[in-house]
CSV table of C-alpha atoms and ligand atoms in Angstrom, one decimal:
chain,number,residue,atom,x,y,z
Z,2,MET,CA,0.0,0.0,0.0
Z,3,THR,CA,1.2,3.5,-0.7
Z,4,THR,CA,-1.3,5.7,1.1
Z,5,HIS,CA,0.5,8.8,2.5
Z,6,ARG,CA,-0.6,11.3,5.1
Z,7,ALA,CA,0.3,14.4,3.0
Z,8,ALA,CA,0.6,16.7,6.0
Z,9,PHE,CA,2.9,14.5,8.1
Z,10,ASP,CA,5.8,16.5,9.4
Z,11,PRO,CA,8.1,14.6,11.8
Z,12,THR,CA,9.6,17.8,13.1
Z,13,ARG,CA,6.2,18.7,14.6
Z,14,VAL,CA,5.9,15.5,16.6
Z,15,ALA,CA,6.6,16.3,20.2
Z,16,GLN,CA,7.7,12.8,21.0
Z,17,LEU,CA,10.4,12.9,18.3
Z,18,SER,CA,12.0,16.1,19.7
Z,19,GLY,CA,13.9,17.3,22.7
Z,20,ARG,CA,14.2,14.8,25.6
Z,21,PHE,CA,12.1,12.3,23.6
Z,22,ALA,CA,14.2,12.6,20.4
Z,23,PRO,CA,15.7,9.2,19.3
Z,24,VAL,CA,19.4,8.5,19.4
Z,25,THR,CA,21.3,6.6,16.7
Z,26,GLU,CA,24.6,6.0,18.6
Z,27,GLU,CA,25.1,2.6,20.2
Z,28,VAL,CA,27.5,2.9,23.1
Z,29,ASP,CA,29.3,0.5,25.4
Z,30,ALA,CA,30.7,2.1,28.5
Z,31,VAL,CA,32.4,0.6,31.6
Z,32,ASP,CA,32.8,2.1,35.1
Z,33,LEU,CA,30.1,4.6,35.0
Z,34,GLU,CA,30.7,7.7,37.1
Z,35,VAL,CA,28.8,7.3,40.3
Z,36,THR,CA,27.7,10.2,42.5
Z,37,GLY,CA,26.9,8.8,46.0
Z,38,THR,CA,27.3,5.2,46.7
Z,39,LEU,CA,26.0,2.3,44.6
Z,40,PRO,CA,25.0,-0.4,47.0
Z,41,ASP,CA,27.1,-3.5,46.7
Z,42,SER,CA,23.9,-5.6,47.0
Z,43,LEU,CA,22.6,-4.5,43.7
Z,44,ASP,CA,23.8,-7.3,41.4
Z,45,GLY,CA,22.1,-7.5,38.1
Z,46,LEU,CA,20.8,-5.7,35.0
Z,47,TYR,CA,18.4,-2.8,34.8
Z,48,LEU,CA,17.0,-2.9,31.3
Z,49,ARG,CA,14.6,-0.4,29.7
Z,50,ASN,CA,12.9,-0.4,26.3
Z,51,GLY,CA,11.3,2.5,24.3
Z,52,PRO,CA,10.4,3.9,21.0
Z,53,ASN,CA,13.5,5.0,19.1
Z,54,PRO,CA,13.0,5.1,15.3
Z,55,ARG,CA,16.2,4.1,13.5
Z,56,PHE,CA,15.5,6.6,10.7
Z,57,THR,CA,13.3,9.7,10.4
Z,58,PRO,CA,9.7,8.4,10.3
Z,59,ILE,CA,7.6,8.6,7.2
Z,60,GLY,CA,3.8,8.8,6.9
Z,61,SER,CA,2.9,9.1,10.5
Z,62,PHE,CA,4.2,8.6,14.0
Z,63,LEU,CA,1.9,7.4,16.8
Z,64,TYR,CA,3.5,7.6,20.2
Z,65,PRO,CA,3.9,5.4,22.2
Z,66,LEU,CA,3.3,2.6,19.8
Z,67,ASP,CA,5.4,3.5,16.7
Z,68,GLY,CA,9.2,3.5,16.6
Z,69,ASP,CA,11.9,0.9,16.6
Z,70,GLY,CA,12.9,-0.5,20.0
Z,71,MET,CA,16.0,0.6,21.7
Z,72,LEU,CA,17.3,-1.2,24.8
Z,73,HIS,CA,19.3,0.6,27.4
Z,74,GLY,CA,21.0,-1.7,29.9
Z,75,VAL,CA,22.9,-0.8,33.1
Z,76,TRP,CA,24.7,-3.8,34.7
Z,77,MET,CA,25.6,-3.4,38.3
Z,78,SER,CA,27.9,-5.5,40.5
Z,79,GLU,CA,30.1,-4.8,43.5
Z,80,GLY,CA,29.3,-1.1,43.5
Z,81,ARG,CA,30.3,-0.6,39.9
Z,82,ALA,CA,28.2,-0.2,36.8
Z,83,ARG,CA,28.5,-0.4,33.0
Z,84,TYR,CA,26.1,0.6,30.2
Z,85,ARG,CA,25.1,-0.5,26.8
Z,86,ASN,CA,22.3,0.5,24.4
Z,87,CYS,CA,21.3,-1.4,21.3
Z,88,PHE,CA,18.5,-1.3,18.8
Z,89,VAL,CA,16.2,-4.3,18.7
Z,90,ARG,CA,17.3,-5.4,15.2
Z,91,THR,CA,14.2,-6.7,13.6
Z,92,PRO,CA,14.1,-7.7,9.9
Z,93,GLY,CA,12.5,-4.3,9.3
Z,94,VAL,CA,15.3,-2.4,11.0
Z,95,LEU,CA,17.9,-4.5,9.2
Z,96,ALA,CA,16.1,-3.7,5.8
Z,97,GLU,CA,16.0,0.0,6.6
Z,98,GLU,CA,19.7,0.0,7.6
Z,99,LYS,CA,20.5,-1.6,4.2
Z,100,ALA,CA,18.4,1.1,2.5
Z,101,GLY,CA,19.8,3.9,4.6
Z,102,HIS,CA,16.3,5.3,5.4
Z,103,ALA,CA,12.8,4.5,6.6
Z,104,LEU,CA,10.9,2.1,4.4
Z,105,TRP,CA,7.8,1.6,6.6
Z,106,GLY,CA,5.4,4.3,7.5
Z,107,GLY,CA,3.9,4.7,11.0
Z,108,LEU,CA,0.9,2.7,12.1
Z,109,GLU,CA,-1.7,5.2,10.9
Z,110,SER,CA,-0.1,5.7,7.5
Z,111,MET,CA,-0.2,2.1,6.3
Z,112,VAL,CA,2.9,2.7,4.2
Z,113,MET,CA,4.6,-0.6,3.6
Z,114,PRO,CA,7.6,-1.4,1.3
Z,115,THR,CA,7.4,-3.3,-1.9
Z,116,ALA,CA,9.1,-6.5,-2.8
Z,117,ASP,CA,11.6,-4.5,-4.9
Z,118,GLN,CA,12.6,-2.7,-1.8
Z,119,VAL,CA,12.7,-5.5,0.8
Z,120,GLY,CA,12.2,-8.8,-1.0
Z,121,PRO,CA,9.1,-11.0,-1.0
Z,122,ASP,CA,9.1,-12.0,2.7
Z,123,LEU,CA,8.8,-8.5,4.1
Z,124,ALA,CA,6.9,-6.8,1.3
Z,125,GLY,CA,3.4,-5.6,2.4
Z,126,THR,CA,3.9,-6.6,6.0
Z,127,PHE,CA,3.5,-4.5,9.1
Z,128,LYS,CA,6.7,-3.6,10.7
Z,129,ASP,CA,7.7,-5.4,14.0
Z,130,LEU,CA,7.7,-2.9,16.8
Z,131,PRO,CA,9.2,-4.5,19.9
Z,132,ASP,CA,9.7,-1.1,21.5
Z,133,ILE,CA,7.5,-1.1,24.6
Z,134,ASN,CA,8.6,-3.4,27.4
Z,135,VAL,CA,11.0,-6.2,28.5
Z,136,VAL,CA,10.4,-9.4,30.4
Z,137,ARG,CA,12.5,-12.4,31.4
Z,138,HIS,CA,10.7,-15.7,31.7
Z,139,ALA,CA,11.8,-19.3,31.5
Z,140,GLY,CA,15.3,-18.3,30.5
Z,141,ARG,CA,14.0,-16.1,27.6
Z,142,LEU,CA,14.8,-12.4,27.6
Z,143,LEU,CA,12.2,-10.7,25.4
Z,144,ALA,CA,11.7,-7.2,23.9
Z,145,LEU,CA,7.9,-6.9,23.8
Z,146,ALA,CA,5.7,-5.3,21.2
Z,147,GLU,CA,2.0,-4.2,21.3
Z,148,SER,CA,0.1,-7.4,20.7
Z,149,ALA,CA,2.6,-8.9,18.3
Z,150,CYS,CA,5.6,-11.3,18.5
Z,151,PRO,CA,8.3,-10.3,20.9
Z,152,PHE,CA,11.9,-10.6,20.0
Z,153,ARG,CA,14.4,-12.7,21.9
Z,154,ILE,CA,17.4,-10.8,23.2
Z,155,GLY,CA,20.8,-12.3,24.1
Z,156,PRO,CA,22.8,-11.6,27.2
Z,157,GLY,CA,24.8,-8.7,25.5
Z,158,LEU,CA,21.4,-7.2,24.3
Z,159,GLU,CA,21.9,-8.5,20.8
Z,160,THR,CA,18.8,-9.5,18.9
Z,161,VAL,CA,18.4,-13.2,18.5
Z,162,GLY,CA,15.1,-13.3,16.6
Z,163,LYS,CA,11.3,-13.4,16.6
Z,164,GLU,CA,9.9,-15.5,19.4
Z,165,THR,CA,6.8,-17.6,18.8
Z,166,PHE,CA,7.1,-19.8,21.8
Z,167,ASP,CA,7.9,-22.9,19.7
Z,168,GLY,CA,5.3,-22.0,17.2
Z,169,ALA,CA,2.5,-22.1,19.8
Z,170,LEU,CA,1.8,-18.3,19.8
Z,171,PRO,CA,2.5,-17.3,16.2
Z,172,ALA,CA,0.4,-14.1,16.4
Z,173,GLY,CA,2.2,-12.8,19.4
Z,174,ILE,CA,1.4,-11.5,22.9
Z,175,THR,CA,0.8,-8.4,24.8
Z,176,ALA,CA,3.6,-5.9,25.7
Z,177,HIS,CA,2.6,-6.4,29.4
Z,178,PRO,CA,2.5,-10.1,30.2
Z,179,LYS,CA,2.3,-11.0,33.9
Z,180,VAL,CA,4.4,-13.6,35.6
Z,181,ASP,CA,2.9,-15.3,38.7
Z,182,PRO,CA,5.7,-15.3,41.3
Z,183,VAL,CA,4.2,-18.3,43.0
Z,184,THR,CA,3.7,-20.7,40.1
Z,185,GLY,CA,6.2,-19.2,37.7
Z,186,GLU,CA,3.5,-19.1,34.9
Z,187,MET,CA,3.4,-16.3,32.5
Z,188,ALA,CA,-0.1,-15.1,31.5
Z,189,VAL,CA,-0.5,-13.3,28.2
Z,190,PHE,CA,-3.3,-12.0,25.9
Z,191,HIS,CA,-3.5,-11.0,22.3
Z,192,TYR,CA,-5.9,-8.7,20.4
Z,193,ASP,CA,-6.2,-8.5,16.7
Z,194,VAL,CA,-8.0,-6.6,14.0
Z,195,GLU,CA,-9.5,-9.9,12.7
Z,196,PRO,CA,-11.2,-12.8,14.5
Z,197,PRO,CA,-10.5,-14.1,17.0
Z,198,TRP,CA,-10.5,-10.6,18.3
Z,199,LEU,CA,-9.1,-11.4,21.7
Z,200,THR,CA,-7.4,-14.5,23.1
Z,201,TRP,CA,-5.5,-15.4,26.3
Z,202,SER,CA,-2.8,-18.0,26.9
Z,203,LEU,CA,-0.6,-19.4,29.6
Z,204,ILE,CA,3.1,-20.4,29.5
Z,205,ASP,CA,4.5,-22.5,32.3
Z,206,ARG,CA,7.7,-21.9,34.2
Z,207,THR,CA,9.7,-24.0,31.8
Z,208,GLY,CA,8.5,-22.0,28.8
Z,209,ARG,CA,5.9,-24.4,27.5
Z,210,VAL,CA,2.6,-23.0,26.3
Z,211,THR,CA,0.0,-24.9,28.4
Z,212,VAL,CA,-3.0,-23.0,27.3
Z,213,GLY,CA,-2.8,-22.0,23.7
Z,214,PRO,CA,-4.7,-19.0,22.3
Z,215,THR,CA,-8.2,-19.2,23.7
Z,216,PRO,CA,-10.8,-16.8,22.5
Z,217,VAL,CA,-12.5,-14.6,25.1
Z,218,PRO,CA,-16.3,-15.0,24.3
Z,219,GLY,CA,-18.5,-11.9,24.0
Z,220,VAL,CA,-15.9,-9.9,22.0
Z,221,ASP,CA,-17.0,-9.3,18.4
Z,222,GLU,CA,-15.1,-6.2,17.3
Z,223,PRO,CA,-11.4,-5.2,17.3
Z,224,LEU,CA,-10.4,-3.2,20.3
Z,225,MET,CA,-7.2,-2.1,21.9
Z,226,ILE,CA,-6.1,-3.4,25.3
Z,227,HIS,CA,-2.6,-2.3,26.4
Z,228,ASP,CA,-2.1,-4.0,29.8
Z,229,MET,CA,-3.6,-6.8,31.9
Z,230,ALA,CA,-3.6,-8.1,35.4
Z,231,LEU,CA,-3.4,-11.4,37.1
Z,232,THR,CA,-4.8,-12.8,40.3
Z,233,ALA,CA,-4.4,-16.4,41.9
Z,234,ARG,CA,-7.7,-17.2,40.2
Z,235,TYR,CA,-8.1,-15.0,37.2
Z,236,VAL,CA,-6.5,-13.4,34.1
Z,237,VAL,CA,-8.0,-9.8,34.3
Z,238,LEU,CA,-8.7,-8.0,31.1
Z,239,VAL,CA,-10.1,-4.5,31.0
Z,240,LEU,CA,-12.0,-3.8,27.7
Z,241,ALA,CA,-12.4,-0.1,27.3
Z,242,PRO,CA,-14.4,1.2,24.3
Z,243,ALA,CA,-11.3,1.9,22.2
Z,244,PHE,CA,-12.2,0.3,18.9
Z,245,PHE,CA,-9.9,0.1,15.9
Z,246,ASP,CA,-11.1,1.9,12.8
Z,247,LEU,CA,-8.7,1.0,10.0
Z,248,THR,CA,-11.0,2.7,7.4
Z,249,ALA,CA,-10.7,6.0,9.2
Z,250,ALA,CA,-6.9,5.6,9.6
Z,251,LEU,CA,-6.6,5.0,5.8
Z,252,HIS,CA,-8.4,8.3,5.2
Z,253,GLY,CA,-6.4,10.4,7.5
Z,254,GLY,CA,-8.5,9.9,10.6
Z,255,SER,CA,-7.7,8.3,14.0
Z,256,LEU,CA,-6.8,4.6,14.2
Z,257,ILE,CA,-8.9,4.4,17.4
Z,258,ASP,CA,-12.6,5.3,17.7
Z,259,TRP,CA,-13.4,6.1,21.3
Z,260,ARG,CA,-17.1,5.1,22.0
Z,261,PRO,CA,-17.9,5.9,25.6
Z,262,GLU,CA,-21.5,4.9,25.2
Z,263,SER,CA,-20.3,1.3,25.1
Z,264,GLY,CA,-18.9,1.6,28.6
Z,265,THR,CA,-15.9,-0.3,30.0
Z,266,ARG,CA,-16.1,-4.0,30.7
Z,267,ILE,CA,-13.8,-6.2,32.8
Z,268,ALA,CA,-13.3,-9.9,32.0
Z,269,LEU,CA,-12.3,-12.3,34.8
Z,270,VAL,CA,-10.9,-15.2,32.9
Z,271,PRO,CA,-10.5,-18.2,35.2
Z,272,ARG,CA,-7.0,-19.5,34.8
Z,273,ASP,CA,-8.3,-23.1,35.2
Z,274,GLY,CA,-10.4,-22.7,32.1
Z,275,GLY,CA,-13.9,-22.1,33.6
Z,276,PRO,CA,-16.5,-19.7,32.1
Z,277,VAL,CA,-15.4,-16.1,31.8
Z,278,ARG,CA,-17.1,-13.8,34.3
Z,279,TRP,CA,-17.9,-10.2,33.5
Z,280,ALA,CA,-18.6,-6.8,35.1
Z,281,ALA,CA,-19.4,-3.5,33.4
Z,282,GLY,CA,-19.7,0.2,34.1
Z,283,GLU,CA,-19.2,3.7,32.7
Z,284,ALA,CA,-16.4,4.2,30.2
Z,285,PHE,CA,-12.8,4.8,31.4
Z,286,TRP,CA,-9.5,4.2,29.7
Z,287,MET,CA,-6.5,2.4,31.3
Z,288,TRP,CA,-3.1,2.2,29.9
Z,289,HIS,CA,-1.6,0.4,32.9
Z,290,THR,CA,-2.5,-1.8,35.8
Z,291,VAL,CA,-0.8,-1.6,39.1
Z,292,ASN,CA,-1.6,-5.1,40.2
Z,293,ALA,CA,-4.7,-7.2,41.1
Z,294,TYR,CA,-5.6,-9.9,43.6
Z,295,ASP,CA,-8.6,-12.0,44.4
Z,296,ASP,CA,-11.2,-10.2,46.4
Z,297,PRO,CA,-11.0,-11.6,49.9
Z,298,ALA,CA,-14.7,-10.7,50.3
Z,299,GLY,CA,-16.1,-12.5,47.3
Z,300,PRO,CA,-15.6,-14.2,44.0
Z,301,GLY,CA,-14.3,-11.2,42.2
Z,302,ALA,CA,-11.1,-9.3,42.1
Z,303,VAL,CA,-9.5,-6.0,43.3
Z,304,LEU,CA,-7.7,-4.1,40.6
Z,305,ASP,CA,-5.5,-1.0,41.1
Z,306,TYR,CA,-4.7,0.9,38.0
Z,307,VAL,CA,-4.1,4.3,36.5
Z,308,GLN,CA,-7.4,5.7,35.2
Z,309,TRP,CA,-7.9,8.0,32.2
Z,310,PRO,CA,-11.2,9.6,31.2
Z,311,ARG,CA,-10.6,8.5,27.5
Z,312,LEU,CA,-8.0,7.2,25.1
Z,313,GLY,CA,-6.3,10.0,23.2
Z,314,LEU,CA,-3.9,8.7,20.6
Z,315,GLY,CA,-2.8,11.0,17.8
Z,316,GLY,CA,-5.3,11.9,15.0
Z,317,PRO,CA,-7.7,14.7,14.9
Z,318,PRO,CA,-10.0,15.3,17.9
Z,319,ALA,CA,-13.4,13.6,17.9
Z,320,PRO,CA,-15.9,15.7,16.0
Z,321,ASP,CA,-18.2,16.0,19.0
Z,322,GLY,CA,-15.5,17.5,21.2
Z,323,ASP,CA,-14.3,15.9,24.4
Z,324,ARG,CA,-15.9,12.6,24.7
Z,325,SER,CA,-14.8,11.9,28.2
Z,326,ALA,CA,-17.1,9.9,30.3
Z,327,PRO,CA,-18.4,11.4,33.5
Z,328,GLY,CA,-17.0,9.9,36.6
Z,329,ALA,CA,-13.7,8.9,35.0
Z,330,GLN,CA,-11.2,11.3,36.4
Z,331,ARG,CA,-7.5,10.8,35.8
Z,332,GLY,CA,-5.5,9.3,38.5
Z,333,LEU,CA,-4.5,6.3,40.6
Z,334,ALA,CA,-7.7,4.2,41.0
Z,335,ARG,CA,-9.1,1.0,42.5
Z,336,ALA,CA,-11.8,-1.1,40.9
Z,337,VAL,CA,-13.6,-3.9,42.9
Z,338,VAL,CA,-14.9,-6.2,40.2
Z,339,ASP,CA,-17.9,-8.2,41.3
Z,340,PRO,CA,-19.0,-10.8,38.7
Z,341,VAL,CA,-22.1,-11.7,40.8
Z,342,THR,CA,-23.7,-8.3,40.5
Z,343,GLY,CA,-21.8,-7.6,37.3
Z,344,ARG,CA,-20.7,-4.2,38.7
Z,345,ILE,CA,-17.4,-2.4,38.9
Z,346,ALA,CA,-17.0,-0.2,42.0
Z,347,ARG,CA,-14.3,2.4,41.2
Z,348,THR,CA,-12.6,4.6,43.7
Z,349,LEU,CA,-10.1,7.4,42.8
Z,350,LEU,CA,-7.1,7.0,45.3
Z,351,ASP,CA,-5.2,10.1,44.0
Z,352,ASP,CA,-6.1,12.6,41.4
Z,353,ALA,CA,-2.4,13.5,40.7
Z,354,LYS,CA,-1.2,13.2,37.1
Z,355,VAL,CA,0.5,9.8,37.3
Z,356,GLU,CA,1.6,6.9,35.1
Z,357,PHE,CA,4.0,4.0,35.0
Z,358,PRO,CA,2.7,2.3,38.2
Z,359,ARG,CA,4.8,-0.4,39.6
Z,360,VAL,CA,4.9,-2.8,42.5
Z,361,ASP,CA,7.4,-5.3,43.9
Z,362,GLU,CA,7.0,-7.9,41.2
Z,363,ARG,CA,7.0,-10.7,43.8
Z,364,ARG,CA,3.5,-9.4,44.7
Z,365,ILE,CA,2.0,-9.8,41.3
Z,366,GLY,CA,-1.4,-11.5,41.6
Z,367,ARG,CA,-1.3,-11.2,45.4
Z,368,ARG,CA,-2.2,-8.3,47.7
Z,369,HIS,CA,0.4,-5.5,47.4
Z,370,ARG,CA,1.1,-2.7,49.8
Z,371,ARG,CA,3.6,-0.4,48.1
Z,372,ILE,CA,2.8,1.3,44.8
Z,373,ALA,CA,5.3,3.6,43.0
Z,374,VAL,CA,4.3,5.8,40.1
Z,375,ALA,CA,5.9,8.5,38.0
Z,376,ALA,CA,4.1,11.8,38.4
Z,377,VAL,CA,3.8,15.4,37.3
Z,378,SER,CA,4.4,17.7,40.3
Z,379,GLY,CA,3.0,20.8,38.7
Z,380,ASP,CA,6.1,22.8,39.6
Z,381,ALA,CA,7.9,22.3,36.4
Z,382,ASP,CA,7.3,24.3,33.2
Z,383,GLY,CA,7.5,22.8,29.7
Z,384,LEU,CA,6.9,19.2,30.5
Z,385,LEU,CA,5.5,17.3,27.4
Z,386,PRO,CA,2.7,14.8,27.6
Z,387,GLY,CA,4.3,11.6,28.8
Z,388,GLU,CA,7.1,13.4,30.7
Z,389,PHE,CA,7.3,13.3,34.5
Z,390,ASP,CA,9.3,15.1,37.1
Z,391,SER,CA,8.6,13.3,40.4
Z,392,VAL,CA,7.9,9.9,41.9
Z,393,ARG,CA,5.1,9.1,44.4
Z,394,TRP,CA,4.9,6.1,46.6
Z,395,TYR,CA,1.6,5.0,48.1
Z,396,ASP,CA,0.7,2.6,51.0
Z,397,ALA,CA,-2.3,0.6,49.7
Z,398,ASP,CA,-3.1,-0.4,53.2
Z,399,ARG,CA,-3.5,3.2,54.2
Z,400,PRO,CA,-5.3,4.8,51.3
Z,401,ASP,CA,-5.9,8.1,53.2
Z,402,ALA,CA,-2.3,8.6,54.1
Z,403,PRO,CA,-0.5,11.0,51.8
Z,404,PRO,CA,2.1,9.4,49.5
Z,405,ALA,CA,5.8,9.8,49.9
Z,406,VAL,CA,7.0,12.2,47.1
Z,407,TRP,CA,10.4,12.9,45.6
Z,408,ARG,CA,10.7,15.7,43.2
Z,409,GLY,CA,13.5,15.5,40.7
Z,410,GLU,CA,13.7,19.3,40.4
Z,411,ASN,CA,15.4,19.7,37.0
Z,412,LEU,CA,15.2,16.0,36.2
Z,413,SER,CA,12.6,14.3,34.0
Z,414,LEU,CA,12.0,10.8,35.4
Z,415,GLY,CA,11.1,7.5,33.9
Z,416,GLU,CA,9.2,4.5,35.2
Z,417,PRO,CA,10.4,3.3,38.6
Z,418,SER,CA,11.3,-0.4,38.9
Z,419,PHE,CA,11.9,-2.2,42.2
Z,420,ALA,CA,15.1,-4.0,42.9
Z,421,ALA,CA,14.7,-6.2,46.0
Z,422,GLU,CA,17.5,-6.6,48.5
Z,423,PRO,CA,18.7,-10.2,48.0
Z,424,GLY,CA,17.4,-12.5,50.7
Z,425,ARG,CA,14.7,-10.0,51.8
Z,426,ASP,CA,11.0,-10.2,51.0
Z,427,GLY,CA,9.7,-6.8,52.3
Z,428,GLU,CA,8.2,-4.5,49.8
Z,429,ASP,CA,10.4,-1.7,51.2
Z,430,GLU,CA,13.6,-3.7,51.4
Z,431,GLY,CA,15.4,-2.7,48.3
Z,432,TYR,CA,15.8,0.2,45.8
Z,433,TRP,CA,13.7,1.9,43.2
Z,434,LEU,CA,15.6,2.4,39.9
Z,435,MET,CA,14.8,4.8,37.0
Z,436,PHE,CA,16.4,6.7,34.3
Z,437,ALA,CA,16.5,10.5,34.6
Z,438,THR,CA,17.3,13.2,32.1
Z,439,ASP,CA,18.5,16.7,33.2
Z,440,ARG,CA,16.3,19.3,31.5
Z,441,ALA,CA,19.2,21.8,31.7
Z,442,ASP,CA,22.0,19.9,30.0
Z,443,GLY,CA,20.2,16.9,28.4
Z,444,GLY,CA,22.5,14.5,30.4
Z,445,SER,CA,21.1,11.2,31.6
Z,446,SER,CA,21.6,9.0,34.6
Z,447,LEU,CA,20.2,6.0,36.4
Z,448,LEU,CA,18.9,6.8,39.8
Z,449,VAL,CA,19.0,4.4,42.8
Z,450,ILE,CA,16.4,5.4,45.5
Z,451,PRO,CA,16.2,3.6,48.7
Z,452,ALA,CA,12.8,2.0,49.3
Z,453,GLN,CA,12.9,2.5,53.1
Z,454,ASP,CA,13.0,6.3,52.7
Z,455,PRO,CA,12.2,7.2,49.1
Z,456,ALA,CA,11.4,10.8,49.7
Z,457,SER,CA,15.0,11.4,50.6
Z,458,GLY,CA,15.9,10.8,47.0
Z,459,PRO,CA,18.8,8.9,45.4
Z,460,VAL,CA,21.7,7.4,47.2
Z,461,ALA,CA,23.4,6.9,43.9
Z,462,ARG,CA,23.3,8.6,40.5
Z,463,LEU,CA,25.0,6.6,37.7
Z,464,ARG,CA,26.0,8.9,34.9
Z,465,VAL,CA,25.2,7.4,31.5
Z,466,PRO,CA,27.5,8.7,28.7
Z,467,VAL,CA,24.8,9.3,26.2
Z,468,ARG,CA,21.3,10.8,26.5
Z,469,VAL,CA,18.7,8.2,27.2
Z,470,PRO,CA,15.5,9.3,25.5
Z,471,LEU,CA,12.4,9.4,27.7
Z,472,GLY,CA,10.9,6.0,27.1
Z,473,LEU,CA,8.7,3.3,28.3
Z,474,HIS,CA,9.0,0.3,30.5
Z,475,GLY,CA,12.0,-1.2,32.3
Z,476,VAL,CA,12.7,-4.1,34.6
Z,477,TRP,CA,15.3,-5.2,37.2
Z,478,LEU,CA,16.9,-8.6,36.4
Z,479,PRO,CA,18.9,-9.8,39.4
Z,480,THR,CA,21.8,-12.0,38.6
Z,481,GLN,CA,20.6,-14.5,41.2
Z,482,GLU,CA,16.9,-15.2,41.2
C,508,LIG,FE1,2.8,0.2,28.7
């Protein structure tokens, strides 16, 4: 296809400029300069992914989905650190490197290369976009894409190839799989623009797919679901009314049609294969879950998440103006999902502008106490959408208590990830790690914030020799698990 968005100008895309601007340099640096003291107990790799188009995009650019993946890794051991960044070298990136320029357009442009340009295998295909997240499971390190095949990554961050889980999940998986810390199982879902619209699967701790793609009944249109949650009983899927509209996208409109009148539904999919249970309510959008657990008071689930009034993703505004649903304020929220009454009881826990919520991953699927989020303090001028300048930590057991807050002053901060102190299981026994970029000089560093007293700020700042563009999701991968 050769449909072009005539008006596309990459220099006008906020998330291609300034602190979001992609980098092309791939760097390997040892003995990073440390300000403060890097704790000896941190032994492992902090790895973060994010959109970083290899060449200037053509056709369109839809943040945060478009863009090639770039991995930024910081290895820590014995109080010292080294850094490396690498592109995720998909066949599409390799073909573009051979051509010396972009061959695929962004998701909304539908520009795809011809066989003359890339050969018969890649001609007319969508580009792989493993630029969102990273997970390690059953010995596989994966760069994750939005509902597509992830790419296997080697120990030096080299790209090994597309991962189909021995052919059992050929259509791919979510960018936000959830690993049950008790059973070692990884739960995933996949949505598509053709039937079956939405499926879920389970991969056991050895990497074997034990439940292959299983359609979720009651879904008969293509819709976008970015994240999921897991409890001991259920795979939890939040179905907001964000429907794909490929026809509109082909004619210069938005890829996503937000239809608040359809409300938001939550599916509780029994992990043991029983009938899917549902609850529904007024429309809200959710990019990210915090965590979920089985409701101790009933057969449902408790889901903490970051709530948005609607999905806004590129494209022109909806013709009828702001189609936000009432009662769906932005902020950290809790939903109690009751499949008996079919209702979702939602509570806003904090109306601050927050995103990138994380917990100690050893609490996934079980009741958590500590929640960390990136936040907008309101004190900094000139932050772009998707840019944060503070971190907030909540105690879920004390929802009325104010969160601990650390403001990065001149720093723009990424998603916090928890690194547990080896041999300890407390949710505050360890460190919170995140990349930061100084808005004054553009320099980047990795921050190490003690979980016991996070409001006191970093105990160590590891200077990274290149700018790390503001990006998406990261993970701490301890050497010893
Ligand atoms: Fe995400």
